[in-house]
Tab-separated table of C-alpha atoms and ligand atoms in Angstrom:
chain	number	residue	atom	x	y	z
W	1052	UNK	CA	-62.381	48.842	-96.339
W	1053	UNK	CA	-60.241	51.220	-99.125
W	1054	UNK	CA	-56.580	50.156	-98.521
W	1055	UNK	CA	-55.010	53.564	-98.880
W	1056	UNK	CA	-51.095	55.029	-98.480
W	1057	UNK	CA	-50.586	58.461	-97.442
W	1058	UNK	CA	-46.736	59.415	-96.773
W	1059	UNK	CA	-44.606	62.450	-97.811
W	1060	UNK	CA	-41.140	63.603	-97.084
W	1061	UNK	CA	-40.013	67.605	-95.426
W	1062	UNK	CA	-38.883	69.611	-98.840
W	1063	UNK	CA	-35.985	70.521	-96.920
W	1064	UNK	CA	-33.487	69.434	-99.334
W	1065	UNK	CA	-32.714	66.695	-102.208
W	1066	UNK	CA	-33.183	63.173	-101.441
W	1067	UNK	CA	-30.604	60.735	-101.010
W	1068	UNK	CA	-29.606	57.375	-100.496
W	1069	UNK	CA	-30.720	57.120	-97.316
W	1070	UNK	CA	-34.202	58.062	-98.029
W	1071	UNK	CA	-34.340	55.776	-101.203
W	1072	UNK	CA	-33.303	52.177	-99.496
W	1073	UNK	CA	-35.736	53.693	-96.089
W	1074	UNK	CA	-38.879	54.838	-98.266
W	1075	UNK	CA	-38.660	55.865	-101.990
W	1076	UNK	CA	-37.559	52.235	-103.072
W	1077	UNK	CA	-40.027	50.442	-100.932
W	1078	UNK	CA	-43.195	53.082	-102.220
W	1079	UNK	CA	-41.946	51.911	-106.170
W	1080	UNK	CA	-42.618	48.396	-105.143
W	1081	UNK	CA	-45.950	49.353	-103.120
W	1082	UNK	CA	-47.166	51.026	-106.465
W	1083	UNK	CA	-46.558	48.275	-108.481
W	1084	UNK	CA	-47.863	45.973	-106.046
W	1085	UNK	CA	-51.476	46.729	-107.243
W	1086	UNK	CA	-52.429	46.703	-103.133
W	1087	UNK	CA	-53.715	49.808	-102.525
W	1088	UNK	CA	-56.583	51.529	-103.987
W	1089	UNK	CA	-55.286	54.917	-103.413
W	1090	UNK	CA	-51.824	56.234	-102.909
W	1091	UNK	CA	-50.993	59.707	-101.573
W	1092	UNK	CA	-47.315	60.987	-101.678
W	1093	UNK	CA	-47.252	64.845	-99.957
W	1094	UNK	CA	-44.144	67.405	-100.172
W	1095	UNK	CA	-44.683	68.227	-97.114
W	1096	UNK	CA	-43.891	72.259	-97.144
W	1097	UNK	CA	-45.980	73.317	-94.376
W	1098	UNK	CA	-44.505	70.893	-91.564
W	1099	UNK	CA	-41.022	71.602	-93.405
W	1100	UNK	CA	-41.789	75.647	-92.167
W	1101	UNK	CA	-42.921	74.448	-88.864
W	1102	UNK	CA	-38.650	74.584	-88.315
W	1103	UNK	CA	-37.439	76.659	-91.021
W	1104	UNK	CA	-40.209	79.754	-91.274
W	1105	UNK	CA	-37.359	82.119	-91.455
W	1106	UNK	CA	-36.240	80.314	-94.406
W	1107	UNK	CA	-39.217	80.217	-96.860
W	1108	UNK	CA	-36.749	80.230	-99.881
W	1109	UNK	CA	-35.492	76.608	-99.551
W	1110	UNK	CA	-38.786	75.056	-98.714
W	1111	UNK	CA	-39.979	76.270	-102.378
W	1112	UNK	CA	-36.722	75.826	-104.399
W	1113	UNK	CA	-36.637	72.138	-102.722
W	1114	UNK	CA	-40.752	71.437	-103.664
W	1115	UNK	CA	-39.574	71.206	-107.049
W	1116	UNK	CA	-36.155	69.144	-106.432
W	1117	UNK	CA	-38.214	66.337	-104.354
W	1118	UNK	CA	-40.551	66.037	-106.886
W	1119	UNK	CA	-38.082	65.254	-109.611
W	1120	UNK	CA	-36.443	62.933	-107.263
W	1121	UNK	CA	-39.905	61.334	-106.788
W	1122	UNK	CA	-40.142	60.938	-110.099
W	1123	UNK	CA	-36.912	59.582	-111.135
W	1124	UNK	CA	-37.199	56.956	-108.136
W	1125	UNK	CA	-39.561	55.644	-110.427
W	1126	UNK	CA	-42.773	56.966	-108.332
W	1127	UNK	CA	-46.027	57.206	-111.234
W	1128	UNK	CA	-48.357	60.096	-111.577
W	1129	UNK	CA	-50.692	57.572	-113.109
W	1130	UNK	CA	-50.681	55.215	-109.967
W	1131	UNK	CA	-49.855	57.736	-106.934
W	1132	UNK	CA	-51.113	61.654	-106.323
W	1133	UNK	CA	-48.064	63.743	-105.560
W	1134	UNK	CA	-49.427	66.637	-103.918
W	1135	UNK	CA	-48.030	69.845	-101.739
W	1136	UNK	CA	-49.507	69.933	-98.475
W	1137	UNK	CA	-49.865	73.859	-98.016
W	1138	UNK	CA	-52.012	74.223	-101.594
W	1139	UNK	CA	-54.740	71.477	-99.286
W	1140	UNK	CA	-55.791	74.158	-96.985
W	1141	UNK	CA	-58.326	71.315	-95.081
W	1142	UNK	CA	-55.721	69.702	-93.534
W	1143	UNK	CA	-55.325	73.077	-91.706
W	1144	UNK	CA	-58.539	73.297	-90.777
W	1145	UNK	CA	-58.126	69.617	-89.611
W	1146	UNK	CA	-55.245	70.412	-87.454
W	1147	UNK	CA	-57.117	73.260	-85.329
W	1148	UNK	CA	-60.223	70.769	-84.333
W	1149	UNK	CA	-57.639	68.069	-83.525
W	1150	UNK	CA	-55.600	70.520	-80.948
W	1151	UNK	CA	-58.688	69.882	-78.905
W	1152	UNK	CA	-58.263	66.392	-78.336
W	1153	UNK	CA	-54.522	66.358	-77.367
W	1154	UNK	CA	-52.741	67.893	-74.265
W	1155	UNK	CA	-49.400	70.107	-73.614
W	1156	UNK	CA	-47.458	67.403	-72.092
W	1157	UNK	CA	-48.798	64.491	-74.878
W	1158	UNK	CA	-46.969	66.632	-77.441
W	1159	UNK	CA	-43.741	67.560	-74.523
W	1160	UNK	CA	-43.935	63.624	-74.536
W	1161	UNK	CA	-43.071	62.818	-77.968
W	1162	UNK	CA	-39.740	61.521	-78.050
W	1163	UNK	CA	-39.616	62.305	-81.646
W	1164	UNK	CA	-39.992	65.788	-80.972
W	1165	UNK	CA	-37.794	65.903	-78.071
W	1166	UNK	CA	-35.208	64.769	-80.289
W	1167	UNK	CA	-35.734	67.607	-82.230
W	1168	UNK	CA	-36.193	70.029	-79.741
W	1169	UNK	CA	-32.659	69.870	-79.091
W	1170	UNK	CA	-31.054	69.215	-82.272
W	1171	UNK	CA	-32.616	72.821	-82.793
W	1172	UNK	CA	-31.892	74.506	-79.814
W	1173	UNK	CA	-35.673	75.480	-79.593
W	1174	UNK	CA	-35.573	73.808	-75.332
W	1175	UNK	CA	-35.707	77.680	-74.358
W	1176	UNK	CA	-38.271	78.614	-76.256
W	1177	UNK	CA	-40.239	76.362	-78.423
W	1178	UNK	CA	-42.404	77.652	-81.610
W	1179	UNK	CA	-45.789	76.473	-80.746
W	1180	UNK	CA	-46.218	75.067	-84.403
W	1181	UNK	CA	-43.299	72.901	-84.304
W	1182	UNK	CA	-44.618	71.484	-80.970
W	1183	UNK	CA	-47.486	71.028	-82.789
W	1184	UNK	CA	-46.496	69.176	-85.572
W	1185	UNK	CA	-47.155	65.609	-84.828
W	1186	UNK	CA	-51.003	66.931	-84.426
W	1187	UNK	CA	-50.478	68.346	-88.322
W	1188	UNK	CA	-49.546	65.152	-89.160
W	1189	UNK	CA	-52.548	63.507	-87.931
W	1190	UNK	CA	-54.149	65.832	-90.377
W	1191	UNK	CA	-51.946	64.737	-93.192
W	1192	UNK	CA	-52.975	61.009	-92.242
W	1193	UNK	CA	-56.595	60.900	-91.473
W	1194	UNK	CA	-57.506	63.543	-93.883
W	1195	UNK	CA	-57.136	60.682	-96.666
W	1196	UNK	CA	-58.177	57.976	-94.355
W	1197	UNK	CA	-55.092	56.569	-94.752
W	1198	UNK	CA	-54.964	52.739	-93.604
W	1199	UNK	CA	-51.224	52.350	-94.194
W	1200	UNK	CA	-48.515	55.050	-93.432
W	1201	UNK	CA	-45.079	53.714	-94.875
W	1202	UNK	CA	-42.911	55.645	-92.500
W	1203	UNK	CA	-38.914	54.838	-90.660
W	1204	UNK	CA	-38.727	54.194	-87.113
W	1205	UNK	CA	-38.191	57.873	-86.200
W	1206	UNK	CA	-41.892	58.788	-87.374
W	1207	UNK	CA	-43.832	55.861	-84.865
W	1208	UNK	CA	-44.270	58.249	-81.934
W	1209	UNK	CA	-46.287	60.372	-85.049
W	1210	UNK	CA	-47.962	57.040	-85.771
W	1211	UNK	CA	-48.846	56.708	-82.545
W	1212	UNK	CA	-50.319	60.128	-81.844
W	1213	UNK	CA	-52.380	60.184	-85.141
W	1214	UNK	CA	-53.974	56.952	-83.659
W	1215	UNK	CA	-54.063	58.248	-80.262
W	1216	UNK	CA	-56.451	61.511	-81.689
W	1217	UNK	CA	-58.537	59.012	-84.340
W	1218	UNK	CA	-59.553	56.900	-81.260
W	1219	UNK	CA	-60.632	60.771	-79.098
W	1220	UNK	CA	-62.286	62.117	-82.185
W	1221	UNK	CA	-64.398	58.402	-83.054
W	1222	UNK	CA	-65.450	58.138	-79.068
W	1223	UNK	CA	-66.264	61.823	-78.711
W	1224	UNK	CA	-68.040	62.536	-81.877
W	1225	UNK	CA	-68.653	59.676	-83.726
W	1226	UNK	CA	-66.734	56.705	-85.818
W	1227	UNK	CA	-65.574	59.215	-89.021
W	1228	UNK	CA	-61.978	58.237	-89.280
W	1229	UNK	CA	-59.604	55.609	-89.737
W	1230	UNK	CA	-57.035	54.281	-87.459
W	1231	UNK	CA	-54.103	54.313	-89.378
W	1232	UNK	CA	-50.667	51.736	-89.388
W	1233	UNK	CA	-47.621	52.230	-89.904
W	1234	UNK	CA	-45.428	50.515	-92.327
W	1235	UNK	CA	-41.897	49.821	-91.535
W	1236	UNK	CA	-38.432	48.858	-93.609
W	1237	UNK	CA	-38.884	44.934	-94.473
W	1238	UNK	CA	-34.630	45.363	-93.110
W	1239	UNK	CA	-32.799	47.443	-90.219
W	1240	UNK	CA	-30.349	48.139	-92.618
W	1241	UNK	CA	-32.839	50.141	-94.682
W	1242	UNK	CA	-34.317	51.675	-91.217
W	1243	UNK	CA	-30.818	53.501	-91.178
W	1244	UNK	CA	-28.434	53.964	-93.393
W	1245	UNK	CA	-25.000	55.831	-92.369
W	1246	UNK	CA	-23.423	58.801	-93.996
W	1247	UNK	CA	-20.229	58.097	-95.897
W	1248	UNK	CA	-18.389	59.226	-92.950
W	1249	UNK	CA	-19.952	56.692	-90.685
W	1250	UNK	CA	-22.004	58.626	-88.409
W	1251	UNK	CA	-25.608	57.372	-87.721
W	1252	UNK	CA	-27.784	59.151	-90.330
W	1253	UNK	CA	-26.753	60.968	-93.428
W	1254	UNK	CA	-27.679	64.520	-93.245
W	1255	UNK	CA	-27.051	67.457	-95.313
W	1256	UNK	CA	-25.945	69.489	-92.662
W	1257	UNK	CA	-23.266	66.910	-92.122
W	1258	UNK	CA	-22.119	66.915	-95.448
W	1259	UNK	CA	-22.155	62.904	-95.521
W	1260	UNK	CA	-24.714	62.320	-98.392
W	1261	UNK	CA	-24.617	60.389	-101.615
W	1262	UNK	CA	-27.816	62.076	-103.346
W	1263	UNK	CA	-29.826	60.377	-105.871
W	1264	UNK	CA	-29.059	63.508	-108.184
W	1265	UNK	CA	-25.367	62.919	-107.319
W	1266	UNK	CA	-23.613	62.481	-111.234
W	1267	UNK	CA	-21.503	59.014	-111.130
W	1268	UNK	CA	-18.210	60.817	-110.312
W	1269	UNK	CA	-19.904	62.704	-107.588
W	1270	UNK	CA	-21.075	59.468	-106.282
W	1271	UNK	CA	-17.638	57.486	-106.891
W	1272	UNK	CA	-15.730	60.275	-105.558
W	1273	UNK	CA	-17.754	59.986	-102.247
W	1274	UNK	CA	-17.514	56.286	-101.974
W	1275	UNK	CA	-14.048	56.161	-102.418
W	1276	UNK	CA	-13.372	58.763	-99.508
W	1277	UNK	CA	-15.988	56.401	-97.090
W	1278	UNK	CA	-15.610	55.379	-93.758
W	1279	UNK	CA	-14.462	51.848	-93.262
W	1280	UNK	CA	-11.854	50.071	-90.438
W	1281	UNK	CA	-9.421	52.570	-89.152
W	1282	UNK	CA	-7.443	49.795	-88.213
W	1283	UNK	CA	-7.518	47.967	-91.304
W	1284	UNK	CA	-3.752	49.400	-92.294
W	1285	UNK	CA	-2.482	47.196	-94.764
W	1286	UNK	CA	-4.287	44.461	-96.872
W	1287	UNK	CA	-3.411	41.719	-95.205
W	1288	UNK	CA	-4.720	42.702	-92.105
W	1289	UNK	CA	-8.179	41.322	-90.926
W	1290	UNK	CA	-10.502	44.005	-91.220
W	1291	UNK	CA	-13.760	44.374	-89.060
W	1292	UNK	CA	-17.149	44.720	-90.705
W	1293	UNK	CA	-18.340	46.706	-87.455
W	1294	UNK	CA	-19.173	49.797	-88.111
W	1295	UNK	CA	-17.770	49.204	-91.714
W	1296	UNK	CA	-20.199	51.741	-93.979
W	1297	UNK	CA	-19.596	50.644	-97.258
W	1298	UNK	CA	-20.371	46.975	-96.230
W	1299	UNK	CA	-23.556	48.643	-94.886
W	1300	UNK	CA	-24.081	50.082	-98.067
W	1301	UNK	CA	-23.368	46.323	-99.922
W	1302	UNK	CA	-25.997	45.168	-97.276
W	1303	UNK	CA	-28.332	47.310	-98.100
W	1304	UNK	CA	-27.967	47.562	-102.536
W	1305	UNK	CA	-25.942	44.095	-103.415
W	1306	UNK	CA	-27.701	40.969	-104.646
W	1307	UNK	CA	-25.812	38.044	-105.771
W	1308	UNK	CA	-25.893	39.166	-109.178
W	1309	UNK	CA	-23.494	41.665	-108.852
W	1310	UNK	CA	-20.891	39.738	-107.995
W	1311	UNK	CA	-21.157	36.879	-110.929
W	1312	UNK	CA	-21.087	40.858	-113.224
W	1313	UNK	CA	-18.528	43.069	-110.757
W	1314	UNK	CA	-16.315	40.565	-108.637
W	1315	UNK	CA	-16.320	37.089	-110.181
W	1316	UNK	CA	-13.803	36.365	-107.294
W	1317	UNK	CA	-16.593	35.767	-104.665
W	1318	UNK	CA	-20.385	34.212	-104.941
W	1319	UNK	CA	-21.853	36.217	-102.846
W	1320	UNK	CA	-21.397	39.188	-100.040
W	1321	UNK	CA	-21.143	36.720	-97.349
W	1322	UNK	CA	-18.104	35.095	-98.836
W	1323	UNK	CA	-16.218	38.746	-99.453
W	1324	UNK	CA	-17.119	39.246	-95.819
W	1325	UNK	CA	-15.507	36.317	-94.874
W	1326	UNK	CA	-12.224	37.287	-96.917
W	1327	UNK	CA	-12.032	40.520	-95.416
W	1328	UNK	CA	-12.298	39.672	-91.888
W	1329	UNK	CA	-9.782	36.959	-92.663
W	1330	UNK	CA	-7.723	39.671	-94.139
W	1331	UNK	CA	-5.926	39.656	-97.747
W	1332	UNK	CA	-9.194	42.025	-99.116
W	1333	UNK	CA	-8.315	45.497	-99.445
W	1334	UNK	CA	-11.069	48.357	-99.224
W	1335	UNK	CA	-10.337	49.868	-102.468
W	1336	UNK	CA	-11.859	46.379	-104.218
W	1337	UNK	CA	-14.769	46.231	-102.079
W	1338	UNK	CA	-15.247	50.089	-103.241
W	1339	UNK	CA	-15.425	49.419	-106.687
W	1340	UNK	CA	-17.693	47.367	-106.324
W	1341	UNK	CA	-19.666	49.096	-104.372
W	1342	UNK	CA	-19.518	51.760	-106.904
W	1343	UNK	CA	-20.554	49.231	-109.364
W	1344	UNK	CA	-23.324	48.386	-107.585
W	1345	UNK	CA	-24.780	52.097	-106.798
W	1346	UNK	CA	-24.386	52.573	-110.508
W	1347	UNK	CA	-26.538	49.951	-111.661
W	1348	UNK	CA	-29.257	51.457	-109.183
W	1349	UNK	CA	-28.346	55.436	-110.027
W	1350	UNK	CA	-28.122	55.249	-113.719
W	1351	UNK	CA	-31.543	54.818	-114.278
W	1352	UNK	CA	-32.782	57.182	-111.499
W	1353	UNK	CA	-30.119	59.764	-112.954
W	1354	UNK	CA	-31.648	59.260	-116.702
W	1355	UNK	CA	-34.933	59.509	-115.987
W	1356	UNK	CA	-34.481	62.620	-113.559
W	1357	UNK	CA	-32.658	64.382	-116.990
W	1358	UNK	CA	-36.130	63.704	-118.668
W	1359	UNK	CA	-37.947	65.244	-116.272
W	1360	UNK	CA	-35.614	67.982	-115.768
W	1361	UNK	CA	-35.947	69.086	-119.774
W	1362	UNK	CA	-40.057	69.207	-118.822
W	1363	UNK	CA	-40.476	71.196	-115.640
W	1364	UNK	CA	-43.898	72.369	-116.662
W	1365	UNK	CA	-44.866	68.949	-117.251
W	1366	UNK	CA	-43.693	68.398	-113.507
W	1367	UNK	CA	-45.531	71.330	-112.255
W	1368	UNK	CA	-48.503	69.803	-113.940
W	1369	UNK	CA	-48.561	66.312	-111.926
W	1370	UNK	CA	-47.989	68.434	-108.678
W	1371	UNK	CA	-51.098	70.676	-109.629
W	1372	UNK	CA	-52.807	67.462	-110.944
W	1373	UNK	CA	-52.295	65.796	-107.574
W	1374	UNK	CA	-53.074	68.509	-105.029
W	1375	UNK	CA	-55.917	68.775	-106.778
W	1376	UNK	CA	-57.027	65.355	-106.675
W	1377	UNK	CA	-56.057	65.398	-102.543
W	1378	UNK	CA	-57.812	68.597	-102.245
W	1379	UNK	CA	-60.966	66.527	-102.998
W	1380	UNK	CA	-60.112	63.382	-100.635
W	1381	UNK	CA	-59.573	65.869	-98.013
W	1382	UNK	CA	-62.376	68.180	-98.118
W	1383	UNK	CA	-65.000	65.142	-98.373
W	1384	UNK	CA	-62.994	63.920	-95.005
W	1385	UNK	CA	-63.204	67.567	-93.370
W	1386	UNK	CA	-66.746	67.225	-94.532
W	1387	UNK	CA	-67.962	64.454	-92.757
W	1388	UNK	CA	-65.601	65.654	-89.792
W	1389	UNK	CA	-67.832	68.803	-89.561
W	1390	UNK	CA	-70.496	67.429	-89.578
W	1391	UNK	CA	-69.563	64.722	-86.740
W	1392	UNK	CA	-68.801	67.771	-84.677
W	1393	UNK	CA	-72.152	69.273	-85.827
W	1394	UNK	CA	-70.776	72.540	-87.147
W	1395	UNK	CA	-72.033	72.144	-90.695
W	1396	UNK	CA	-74.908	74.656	-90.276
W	1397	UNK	CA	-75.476	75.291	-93.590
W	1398	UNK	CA	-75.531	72.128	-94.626
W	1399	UNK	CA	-78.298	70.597	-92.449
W	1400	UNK	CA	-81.704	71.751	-93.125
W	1401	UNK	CA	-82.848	70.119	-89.828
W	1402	UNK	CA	-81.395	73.147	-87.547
W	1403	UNK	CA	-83.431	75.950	-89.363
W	1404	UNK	CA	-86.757	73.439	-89.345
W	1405	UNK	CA	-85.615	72.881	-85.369
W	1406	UNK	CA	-85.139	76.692	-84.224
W	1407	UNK	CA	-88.367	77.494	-86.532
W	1408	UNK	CA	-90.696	75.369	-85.084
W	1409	UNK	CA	-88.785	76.425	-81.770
W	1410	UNK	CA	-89.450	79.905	-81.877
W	1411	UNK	CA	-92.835	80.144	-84.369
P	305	LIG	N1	-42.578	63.883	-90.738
P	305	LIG	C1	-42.262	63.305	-92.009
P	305	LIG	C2	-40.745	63.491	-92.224
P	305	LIG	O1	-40.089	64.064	-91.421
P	305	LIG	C3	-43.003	63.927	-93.166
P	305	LIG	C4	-44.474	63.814	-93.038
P	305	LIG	C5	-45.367	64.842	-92.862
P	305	LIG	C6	-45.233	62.611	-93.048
P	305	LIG	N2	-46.623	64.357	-92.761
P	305	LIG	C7	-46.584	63.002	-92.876
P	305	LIG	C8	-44.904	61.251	-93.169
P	305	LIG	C9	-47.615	62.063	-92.794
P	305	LIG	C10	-45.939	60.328	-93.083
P	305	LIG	C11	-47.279	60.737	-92.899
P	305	LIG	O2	-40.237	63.060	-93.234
């Protein structure tokens, strides 16, 4: 069987570091890996309206900022499609046969979505296509018979549900699609990273992103004002690494490397771990060289986002290129679907032979 990707990201604002260790980084590698036989990246606009369709403005202005940041990730229009969801109109269609095969309280269940239920303030009154969302998603996944969905932990209950409606659909009309899996971070650092301020998940509305768009003083600015030990006063006292964000950060960007280039003074991370808790390390050197370190992984990201940037046609171009490409995948998928749930008249000459020889 095809080993194929399918995996996309809400257009709800610029990426950042956060999705680049969790996803973006790990997508490069899956690319490269020569794996897969097909590899579908989607902006995914519609589900991103499914909470903001009073906001239609920053879905669009962000289509275009998430495909640059694609791009400068290092993600290749000649080895993935990078497509918008909205412009493949099947997966619509998709969605509203699939709504068949999945209750009310399945989609009430969905921690996922009760998550974001409240984060939203929608528990009073709940737009039915955000409930529906995980049933979209199903859409975006089967659609491309997608055997591998590289996803963070927070998307399994979608996982889940998308296999939950594969397994309906194959036992009440026939084996058409795939059961999909779900591809975790290879490291629970990468599942979540922190904001700079500490709290669990950087967020734009928190304010506590480094963006991979961020310029170098942008990003050194923010690293220097992180969240470390509040009770690591003075150097010499033993700091904790509990909590500590930018020895998150080191966790998740530093190899040994860096320090033989950056900090001579220590072999590896472990070593300037050990110094610190001992105490005698201040934060400001292990911020520099986390700085270091973010630049060595930014700078290219940053130059090849300017390239883009001076070609947005070109950029418009892979998008079209893509969705085009998708468009295809999916409608032979909605295809065989339809005809599963034997409402392809047109396209089985057997029914008009059957009701003429019924009723001549
Ligand atoms: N829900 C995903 C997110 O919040 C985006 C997404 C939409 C997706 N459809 C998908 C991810 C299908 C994987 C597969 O980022």
């Amino acid at each position: 069987m095809a080993k194929i990707i399918l995996t996309g990201d809400r257009p709800t604002g610029r990426l950042h570091l956060g999705h680049y260790v969790g996803s973006l980084r790990r997508r490069v590698e899956l690319q490269d890996s020569g794996e897969f036989d097909k590899i579908f990246i989607m902006i995914a606009d519609a589900q991103a309206l499914t909470d903001n369709f009073d906001n239609p403005g920053k879905i669009r202005d962000n289509i275009i900022e998430v495909a640059l940041d694609y791009l400068s990730a290092g993600l290749d229009p000649e080895k993935v499609n990078i497509f918008i969801q909205s412009e493949v109109t099947e997966l619509t269609e998709l969605t509203f046969y699939y709504m068949n095969l999945v209750t009310l309280s399945r989609l009430e269940r969905n921690p996922t979505v009760k998550s974001e239920i409240q984060l939203r303030n929608f528990e009073t009154s709940i737009p039915v296509g955000f409930l529906n969302y995980p049933i979209s998603q199903a859409s975006d996944i089967t659609a491309f018979k997608a055997t591998t969905v590289p996803v963070g932990e927070d998307q399994l209950p979608m996982l889940e549900q998308a296999r939950e409606i594969v397994r309906k659909f194959n036992a009440t009309y026939g084996e058409v699609l795939v059961e999909p899996d779900a591809l975790l971070p290879d490291n629970s650092v990468c599942s979540r990273l922190p904001g700079t301020d500490g709290k669990a998940k950087m967020s734009k509305s928190l304010g506590n992103c480094i963006y991979l768009s961020d310029t170098s003083e942008e990003v050194s600015k923010k690293v220097m004002s992180m969240f470390t030990d509040p009770n690591h006063l003075k150097v010499s006292d033993p700091g904790s690494l509990e909590g500590n964000t930018v020895f998150t950060y080191l966790d998740a960007f530093c190899r040994d490397e860096h320090f033989e280039k950056y900090c001579p003074d220590y072999k590896n991370l472990q070593e300037m771990k050990d110094h610190y808790q001992r105490g005698g390390l201040g934060d400001v050197k292990v911020k520099r060289l986390l700085i270091n370190v973010l630049e060595d992984e930014l700078a290219p990201i940053r130059a090849r986002r300017t390239e883009y940037m001076k070609d947005i046609k070109g950029v418009y171009d892979i998008l079209r290129k893509g969705t085009e490409e998708a468009q295809k995948a999916a409608a032979e998928t909605l295809k065989e679907v339809k005809e599963a749930m034997k409402i392809n008249y047109f396209e089985d000459p057997s029914l008009l032979e059957a009701w003429e020889k019924k009723y001549n």
